[in-house]
Amino acid sequence: KAGVTQTPRYLIKTRGQQVTLSCSPISGHRSVSWYQQTPGQGLQFLFEYFSETQRNKGNFPGRFSGRQFSNSRSEMNVSTLELGDSALYLCASSSYGTGKETQYFGPGTRLLVL
Amino acid sequence: QKEVEQNSGPLSVPEGAIASLNCTYSDRGSQSFFWYRQYSGKSPELIMSIYSNGDKEDGRFTAQLNKASQYVSLLIRDSQPSDSATYLCAVNGGYQKVTFGIGTKLQVIP
């Protein structure tokens, strides 16, 4: 089975721009979660989608948004980029997102905001 | 604010020794607990999950959970240089709303 894939792997943007990141979960997985990882804050939960519905959201501003498609692929969007948005963005998938399942992480998208 | 606390380290242990990694959490309603390993430049990978009080063993790894003390630990026996990585404690409060600790960097010295 193919693992979680994320595109692009690296991205450089300037302040004020917007960016869209993509995540394809493991085949059959319906839950997709997004995380931001920075050296100072560690891994922080952004949001979780299941069957095209956002079920949970972390403490991030409204500039961070996401969606999930009927094939479980997910995208996250960050508008009006700030320098502090520079981070590794990870997505993780699981079968149903019950909380007891293993989450499988993708390789991440490294975003640099200049 | 629901938090997961870990000592960021580094924790240095000699090869063959037992490495002990600790984690405390604040949300008493948490039900699922995980330990992930993350090598530098890589994404986290799950090494242990635990849901009930007590010990759970898997090879050289033992996870321990004490819900009354809100404490989770990971023991790595016979530590190897390949175990050198950052170990992330994660707590799930429901529907994959997972809170991660900052991670403990483990260095196994040959």
Tab-separated table of C-alpha atoms in Angstrom:
chain	number	residue	atom	x	y	z
A	1	LYS	CA	0.000	0.000	0.000
A	2	ALA	CA	1.315	3.438	-0.862
A	3	GLY	CA	1.929	5.730	2.072
A	4	VAL	CA	0.691	9.240	2.692
A	5	THR	CA	1.909	11.626	0.030
A	6	GLN	CA	2.228	15.380	0.256
A	7	THR	CA	2.899	17.915	-2.434
A	8	PRO	CA	4.843	20.011	-2.879
A	9	ARG	CA	7.735	18.953	-0.658
A	10	TYR	CA	9.323	22.384	-0.537
A	11	LEU	CA	7.890	25.813	-1.068
A	12	ILE	CA	9.212	29.349	-0.848
A	13	LYS	CA	6.750	32.218	-0.644
A	14	THR	CA	6.832	35.857	0.323
A	15	ARG	CA	4.817	37.604	2.995
A	16	GLY	CA	1.257	38.353	1.996
A	17	GLN	CA	1.001	35.551	-0.531
A	18	GLN	CA	-1.192	32.510	-0.101
A	19	VAL	CA	-0.304	28.858	-0.409
A	20	THR	CA	-2.141	25.582	-0.925
A	21	LEU	CA	-0.722	22.281	0.246
A	22	SER	CA	-2.019	18.887	-0.777
A	23	CYS	CA	-2.226	15.562	1.020
A	24	SER	CA	-3.249	12.165	-0.337
A	25	PRO	CA	-3.991	9.673	2.438
A	26	ILE	CA	-3.362	5.976	2.421
A	27	SER	CA	-5.924	4.223	0.276
A	28	GLY	CA	-9.050	3.501	2.327
A	29	HIS	CA	-8.246	6.016	5.041
A	30	ARG	CA	-10.975	8.575	5.558
A	31	SER	CA	-9.518	10.729	8.325
A	32	VAL	CA	-6.879	13.319	7.511
A	33	SER	CA	-5.238	15.562	10.087
A	34	TRP	CA	-2.906	18.480	9.526
A	35	TYR	CA	-0.094	19.629	11.801
A	36	GLN	CA	2.386	22.455	11.867
A	37	GLN	CA	5.851	21.684	13.201
A	38	THR	CA	8.329	24.364	14.240
A	39	PRO	CA	11.457	24.061	16.387
A	40	GLY	CA	10.032	26.280	19.106
A	41	GLN	CA	6.457	25.024	19.300
A	42	GLY	CA	6.816	21.421	18.221
A	43	LEU	CA	3.946	19.678	16.485
A	44	GLN	CA	0.698	21.596	16.693
A	45	PHE	CA	-2.679	20.344	15.551
A	46	LEU	CA	-4.345	22.392	12.827
A	47	PHE	CA	-7.506	20.476	11.916
A	48	GLU	CA	-8.937	17.076	11.152
A	49	TYR	CA	-11.278	16.057	8.356
A	50	PHE	CA	-13.426	13.004	7.980
A	51	SER	CA	-15.745	12.342	5.051
A	52	GLU	CA	-15.332	15.909	3.796
A	53	THR	CA	-16.305	17.402	7.187
A	54	GLN	CA	-14.020	19.249	9.558
A	55	ARG	CA	-14.479	17.576	12.925
A	56	ASN	CA	-11.808	19.303	14.964
A	57	LYS	CA	-9.809	22.471	14.772
A	58	GLY	CA	-6.753	23.626	16.662
A	59	ASN	CA	-5.933	27.117	17.875
A	60	PHE	CA	-4.832	28.707	14.648
A	61	PRO	CA	-6.120	31.921	13.048
A	62	GLY	CA	-8.697	31.872	10.297
A	63	ARG	CA	-5.942	32.353	7.725
A	64	PHE	CA	-5.457	28.605	7.994
A	65	SER	CA	-8.191	26.638	6.309
A	66	GLY	CA	-8.629	23.265	4.755
A	67	ARG	CA	-10.949	20.979	2.941
A	68	GLN	CA	-11.353	17.360	2.063
A	69	PHE	CA	-12.608	15.901	-1.172
A	70	SER	CA	-14.823	12.888	-1.748
A	71	ASN	CA	-11.762	10.732	-2.481
A	72	SER	CA	-10.365	11.709	0.975
A	73	ARG	CA	-7.597	13.819	-0.484
A	74	SER	CA	-7.171	16.992	1.499
A	75	GLU	CA	-5.816	20.450	0.965
A	76	MET	CA	-4.879	23.156	3.383
A	77	ASN	CA	-4.622	26.795	2.516
A	78	VAL	CA	-2.799	29.589	4.269
A	79	SER	CA	-3.702	33.092	3.190
A	80	THR	CA	-1.787	36.298	3.803
A	81	LEU	CA	1.400	34.496	4.751
A	82	GLU	CA	3.473	35.748	7.655
A	83	LEU	CA	7.116	35.057	8.453
A	84	GLY	CA	6.004	32.954	11.410
A	85	ASP	CA	4.201	30.563	9.094
A	86	SER	CA	7.551	29.130	8.048
A	87	ALA	CA	7.337	25.544	9.210
A	88	LEU	CA	7.058	21.911	8.273
A	89	TYR	CA	3.443	21.059	7.536
A	90	LEU	CA	2.566	17.440	8.082
A	91	CYS	CA	-0.544	15.556	7.277
A	92	ALA	CA	-1.492	12.230	8.781
A	93	SER	CA	-4.163	9.755	7.852
A	94	SER	CA	-6.020	7.024	9.656
A	95	SER	CA	-8.965	4.778	8.877
A	96	TYR	CA	-11.744	6.468	10.838
A	97	GLY	CA	-10.043	8.895	13.157
A	98	THR	CA	-11.495	7.269	16.263
A	99	GLY	CA	-8.547	8.306	18.361
A	100	LYS	CA	-7.270	4.803	18.970
A	101	GLU	CA	-5.972	4.162	15.493
A	102	THR	CA	-2.467	4.627	14.260
A	103	GLN	CA	-1.926	7.841	12.382
A	104	TYR	CA	0.465	7.578	9.460
A	105	PHE	CA	2.366	10.719	8.637
A	106	GLY	CA	3.360	11.968	5.232
A	107	PRO	CA	6.838	13.338	4.497
A	108	GLY	CA	5.685	16.913	5.006
A	109	THR	CA	5.831	20.150	3.086
A	110	ARG	CA	8.548	22.538	4.191
A	111	LEU	CA	7.329	26.106	3.753
A	112	LEU	CA	9.670	29.067	3.912
A	113	VAL	CA	8.142	32.537	4.013
A	114	LEU	CA	10.478	35.395	3.117
B	1	GLN	CA	-5.056	24.837	27.587
B	2	LYS	CA	-4.576	21.113	27.218
B	3	GLU	CA	-0.866	20.421	27.428
B	4	VAL	CA	1.616	17.634	27.086
B	5	GLU	CA	4.914	18.203	28.828
B	6	GLN	CA	8.222	16.592	27.981
B	7	ASN	CA	11.808	17.392	28.814
B	8	SER	CA	13.390	18.441	25.543
B	9	GLY	CA	16.744	16.904	26.490
B	10	PRO	CA	19.071	15.903	25.111
B	11	LEU	CA	19.034	12.677	27.046
B	12	SER	CA	22.333	10.858	26.580
B	13	VAL	CA	22.665	7.167	27.388
B	14	PRO	CA	25.449	4.698	26.595
B	15	GLU	CA	24.828	1.935	24.116
B	16	GLY	CA	23.165	-1.040	25.781
B	17	ALA	CA	21.649	1.002	28.613
B	18	ILE	CA	17.972	1.652	29.328
B	19	ALA	CA	16.630	4.986	28.116
B	20	SER	CA	13.702	6.364	30.099
B	21	LEU	CA	11.516	9.018	28.514
B	22	ASN	CA	8.753	10.739	30.434
B	23	CYS	CA	5.656	12.729	29.633
B	24	THR	CA	2.873	14.351	31.660
B	25	TYR	CA	-0.457	15.575	30.359
B	26	SER	CA	-3.091	17.913	31.693
B	27	ASP	CA	-6.374	16.653	30.198
B	28	ARG	CA	-7.805	14.030	32.558
B	29	GLY	CA	-10.287	12.990	29.884
B	30	SER	CA	-7.571	11.786	27.530
B	31	GLN	CA	-7.975	8.188	26.489
B	32	SER	CA	-5.266	7.343	23.991
B	33	PHE	CA	-1.546	7.828	24.346
B	34	PHE	CA	1.182	7.421	21.779
B	35	TRP	CA	4.914	7.549	21.413
B	36	TYR	CA	6.330	8.601	18.068
B	37	ARG	CA	9.928	8.572	16.947
B	38	GLN	CA	11.166	11.271	14.604
B	39	TYR	CA	14.556	11.166	12.978
B	40	SER	CA	16.055	14.452	11.901
B	41	GLY	CA	14.496	15.631	8.657
B	42	LYS	CA	11.892	12.863	8.674
B	43	SER	CA	8.253	12.641	9.660
B	44	PRO	CA	7.110	11.006	12.911
B	45	GLU	CA	6.487	7.276	13.005
B	46	LEU	CA	4.440	5.507	15.648
B	47	ILE	CA	6.348	3.126	17.894
B	48	MET	CA	3.919	2.509	20.765
B	49	SER	CA	0.319	3.146	21.695
B	50	ILE	CA	-1.264	2.574	25.097
B	51	TYR	CA	-4.843	2.997	26.274
B	52	SER	CA	-5.108	1.533	29.776
B	53	ASN	CA	-3.133	1.813	32.985
B	54	GLY	CA	-0.092	-0.381	33.296
B	55	ASP	CA	2.709	-1.518	31.063
B	56	LYS	CA	2.715	-2.504	27.411
B	57	GLU	CA	5.761	-4.175	25.939
B	58	ASP	CA	6.801	-4.488	22.314
B	59	GLY	CA	10.279	-5.807	21.728
B	60	ARG	CA	12.786	-3.467	23.351
B	61	PHE	CA	10.104	-0.854	24.023
B	62	THR	CA	7.835	-0.626	27.058
B	63	ALA	CA	5.188	2.049	27.452
B	64	GLN	CA	3.812	2.786	30.911
B	65	LEU	CA	0.612	4.668	31.671
B	66	ASN	CA	-0.625	6.017	34.982
B	67	LYS	CA	-3.854	7.931	34.461
B	68	ALA	CA	-4.181	8.907	38.127
B	69	SER	CA	-0.821	10.658	37.938
B	70	GLN	CA	-1.397	11.741	34.316
B	71	TYR	CA	1.937	10.286	33.401
B	72	VAL	CA	3.184	8.312	30.432
B	73	SER	CA	6.648	6.912	29.972
B	74	LEU	CA	8.641	4.990	27.402
B	75	LEU	CA	11.501	2.667	28.270
B	76	ILE	CA	13.954	1.574	25.617
B	77	ARG	CA	16.027	-1.406	26.662
B	78	ASP	CA	19.434	-2.245	25.167
B	79	SER	CA	19.592	1.185	23.525
B	80	GLN	CA	21.282	1.282	20.148
B	81	PRO	CA	22.836	4.213	18.272
B	82	SER	CA	20.023	3.801	15.738
B	83	ASP	CA	17.584	4.754	18.516
B	84	SER	CA	19.036	8.273	18.512
B	85	ALA	CA	16.095	10.437	17.532
B	86	THR	CA	13.476	12.738	18.992
B	87	TYR	CA	10.670	10.943	20.826
B	88	LEU	CA	7.296	12.625	20.789
B	89	CYS	CA	4.611	11.913	23.347
B	90	ALA	CA	1.110	12.395	21.963
B	91	VAL	CA	-2.232	12.435	23.739
B	92	ASN	CA	-5.567	12.083	21.984
B	93	GLY	CA	-8.560	13.747	23.560
B	94	GLY	CA	-10.950	12.366	20.967
B	95	TYR	CA	-11.536	12.364	17.210
B	96	GLN	CA	-7.859	12.628	16.443
B	97	LYS	CA	-7.461	15.978	18.185
B	98	VAL	CA	-3.967	15.034	19.155
B	99	THR	CA	-1.726	17.121	21.345
B	100	PHE	CA	1.994	16.501	21.040
B	101	GLY	CA	4.758	17.245	23.477
B	102	ILE	CA	7.800	19.179	22.337
B	103	GLY	CA	9.732	15.918	22.103
B	104	THR	CA	12.772	14.543	23.918
B	105	LYS	CA	15.973	14.241	21.950
B	106	LEU	CA	17.694	10.954	22.731
B	107	GLN	CA	21.370	10.408	22.017
B	108	VAL	CA	22.753	6.883	22.351
B	109	ILE	CA	26.515	7.013	22.715
B	110	PRO	CA	28.435	4.048	21.184
